[in-house]
Amino acid sequence: DCQRISRLLEIAGVNCISASVDLGISSLRIPPPVAPQRFPQGCMVYLAAELKKVVSIPVMTANRIITPQLAEEIVEQGKADLIGIGRGLIADPEWPRKAKDEREGDIRHCISCMCCTGIEKVKCTVNAIVGREDTYRIVPAQEPKRIFIAGGGPSGLESARVSALRGHKVYLFEQGKLGGQLNLACVPPGKSEIKLFLDYQKRQMKQLGIVVEKKRLTTGEILREKPDAVIVATGARQTAPPL
């Protein structure tokens, strides 16, 4: 039916067709339809490929096209003419520019966690300032400081990134693996893409020259070194439900 309708639309003068689908996974039925992590990347590309068989106008595909490489493969293989990116631009508005400049390592990839599908305001697990870019604009600090950060989980790593971008000298203290709970969160089936965010954070640490101290930050060291500021990002404590 969609092929037949697409031919009629082309005859009527439509310039482009966007091939997507309502997955019916949201009780709120909020457009545009989005697929969660458990769906394979590029899960709706086959729809565009079928429409391209019967029309000559451009056909666009979308949904879980995470990386520039996947986008290029789809176009090169003739499965679609255009790539639609929605959640990827919420996670990183500079996605296309970074891809064009061959800076894919700087892209903060969408992890398809569905956090952004709320109806009140747009939110994003990997982009904390989305929708509040003006309020939380990252600008150079008037007075660069020496900052100690306790904890190398996602909060500590993000604190280190933003502090370094503002021009501060950052020392991050983590006696275990960088990433904290992210190292566990990416283990269950269908959750492996959470590691994309952890990999991005680690790359940013290296690029920004953030010093990582493989030890615990103690009160004695703070009193001895006298940093200008200390950020406590030691995470939550595990607990067992009273069952």
Short mmCIF file of C-alpha atoms in Angstrom, two decimals, residues 23-137:
data_model
loop_
_atom_site.label_atom_id
_atom_site.label_comp_id
_atom_site.label_asym_id
_atom_site.label_seq_id
_atom_site.Cartn_x
_atom_site.Cartn_y
_atom_site.Cartn_z
CA LEU A 23 6.11 1.52 16.59
CA GLY A 24 3.23 1.71 19.03
CA ILE A 25 5.60 1.44 22.01
CA SER A 26 4.55 4.61 23.80
CA SER A 27 1.34 4.93 25.73
CA LEU A 28 1.47 8.66 25.00
CA ARG A 29 1.74 8.04 21.24
CA ILE A 30 4.11 10.99 20.90
CA PRO A 31 5.48 11.64 17.39
CA PRO A 32 8.01 11.11 15.97
CA PRO A 33 8.12 7.33 16.49
CA VAL A 34 11.34 6.17 18.09
CA ALA A 35 12.96 2.80 18.69
CA PRO A 36 14.63 1.83 21.99
CA GLN A 37 18.03 0.22 22.45
CA ARG A 38 16.83 -3.33 21.91
CA PHE A 39 15.97 -2.55 18.27
CA PRO A 40 18.86 -3.01 15.79
CA GLN A 41 20.55 0.07 14.37
CA GLY A 42 18.91 1.29 11.18
CA CYS A 43 15.85 -0.83 11.96
CA MET A 44 13.56 1.13 9.59
CA VAL A 45 15.90 1.43 6.60
CA TYR A 46 14.18 -1.46 4.80
CA LEU A 47 11.04 0.67 4.44
CA ALA A 48 12.89 3.39 2.52
CA ALA A 49 14.60 0.76 0.37
CA GLU A 50 11.22 -0.64 -0.68
CA LEU A 51 9.85 2.80 -1.57
CA LYS A 52 12.94 3.66 -3.61
CA LYS A 53 12.06 0.75 -5.91
CA VAL A 54 8.94 2.53 -7.16
CA VAL A 55 9.65 6.31 -7.02
CA SER A 56 12.29 8.60 -8.48
CA ILE A 57 12.01 11.39 -5.90
CA PRO A 58 14.34 11.36 -2.85
CA VAL A 59 13.42 9.04 0.02
CA MET A 60 14.53 9.69 3.60
CA THR A 61 15.04 7.12 6.34
CA ALA A 62 15.45 7.55 10.10
CA ASN A 63 15.47 5.73 13.44
CA ARG A 64 18.55 4.42 15.25
CA ILE A 65 21.10 5.62 12.70
CA ILE A 66 23.73 6.17 15.35
CA THR A 67 27.00 6.73 13.53
CA PRO A 68 28.18 8.60 10.41
CA GLN A 69 29.55 5.32 9.05
CA LEU A 70 26.11 3.71 9.13
CA ALA A 71 24.55 6.78 7.51
CA GLU A 72 27.12 6.71 4.71
CA GLU A 73 26.61 2.97 4.12
CA ILE A 74 22.85 3.43 3.75
CA VAL A 75 23.26 6.17 1.14
CA GLU A 76 26.11 4.43 -0.72
CA GLN A 77 24.10 1.20 -0.94
CA GLY A 78 21.18 3.11 -2.44
CA LYS A 79 18.75 2.21 0.33
CA ALA A 80 17.87 5.88 0.95
CA ASP A 81 18.80 9.31 -0.37
CA LEU A 82 18.58 11.28 2.87
CA ILE A 83 19.25 10.48 6.53
CA GLY A 84 16.92 11.87 9.17
CA ILE A 85 18.45 12.40 12.62
CA GLY A 86 16.28 13.27 15.61
CA ARG A 87 17.53 11.99 18.93
CA GLY A 88 21.12 12.11 17.70
CA LEU A 89 20.85 15.91 17.44
CA ILE A 90 19.44 16.13 20.94
CA ALA A 91 22.43 14.19 22.25
CA ASP A 92 24.88 16.28 20.17
CA PRO A 93 23.60 19.20 18.04
CA GLU A 94 27.02 19.33 16.31
CA TRP A 95 26.72 15.71 15.04
CA PRO A 96 26.67 16.59 11.29
CA ARG A 97 29.44 19.19 11.56
CA LYS A 98 31.72 16.82 13.47
CA ALA A 99 31.03 14.07 10.95
CA LYS A 100 31.83 16.44 8.06
CA ASP A 101 35.09 17.47 9.75
CA GLU A 102 36.01 13.78 10.33
CA ARG A 103 35.80 14.22 14.10
CA GLU A 104 33.56 11.29 14.90
CA GLY A 105 35.46 10.68 18.12
CA ASP A 106 34.04 13.97 19.39
CA ILE A 107 30.42 13.00 18.71
CA ARG A 108 28.36 12.36 21.83
CA HIS A 109 26.27 9.51 20.44
CA CYS A 110 22.63 8.93 21.30
CA ILE A 111 22.22 5.71 23.29
CA SER A 112 18.48 5.32 22.49
CA CYS A 113 17.54 5.28 26.16
CA MET A 114 14.16 6.98 25.48
CA CYS A 115 14.76 9.65 28.13
CA CYS A 116 13.93 12.39 25.61
CA THR A 117 10.42 11.15 24.80
CA GLY A 118 8.75 12.92 27.73
CA ILE A 119 5.95 15.36 26.97
CA GLU A 120 6.76 18.21 29.38
CA LYS A 121 10.28 19.13 28.25
CA VAL A 122 13.09 17.60 26.28
CA LYS A 123 15.68 15.79 28.41
CA CYS A 124 18.73 13.74 27.52
CA THR A 125 20.76 11.27 29.52
CA VAL A 126 24.04 12.13 27.77
CA ASN A 127 23.48 15.88 27.18
CA ALA A 128 22.71 17.49 30.51
CA ILE A 129 22.15 21.01 29.15
CA VAL A 130 19.72 20.22 26.34
CA GLY A 131 16.94 22.81 26.28
CA ARG A 132 18.92 24.98 28.72
CA GLU A 133 21.93 25.82 26.55
CA ASP A 134 21.68 29.54 27.23
CA THR A 135 21.37 29.11 30.99
CA TYR A 136 24.30 26.70 31.23
CA ARG A 137 26.50 28.14 28.49
#
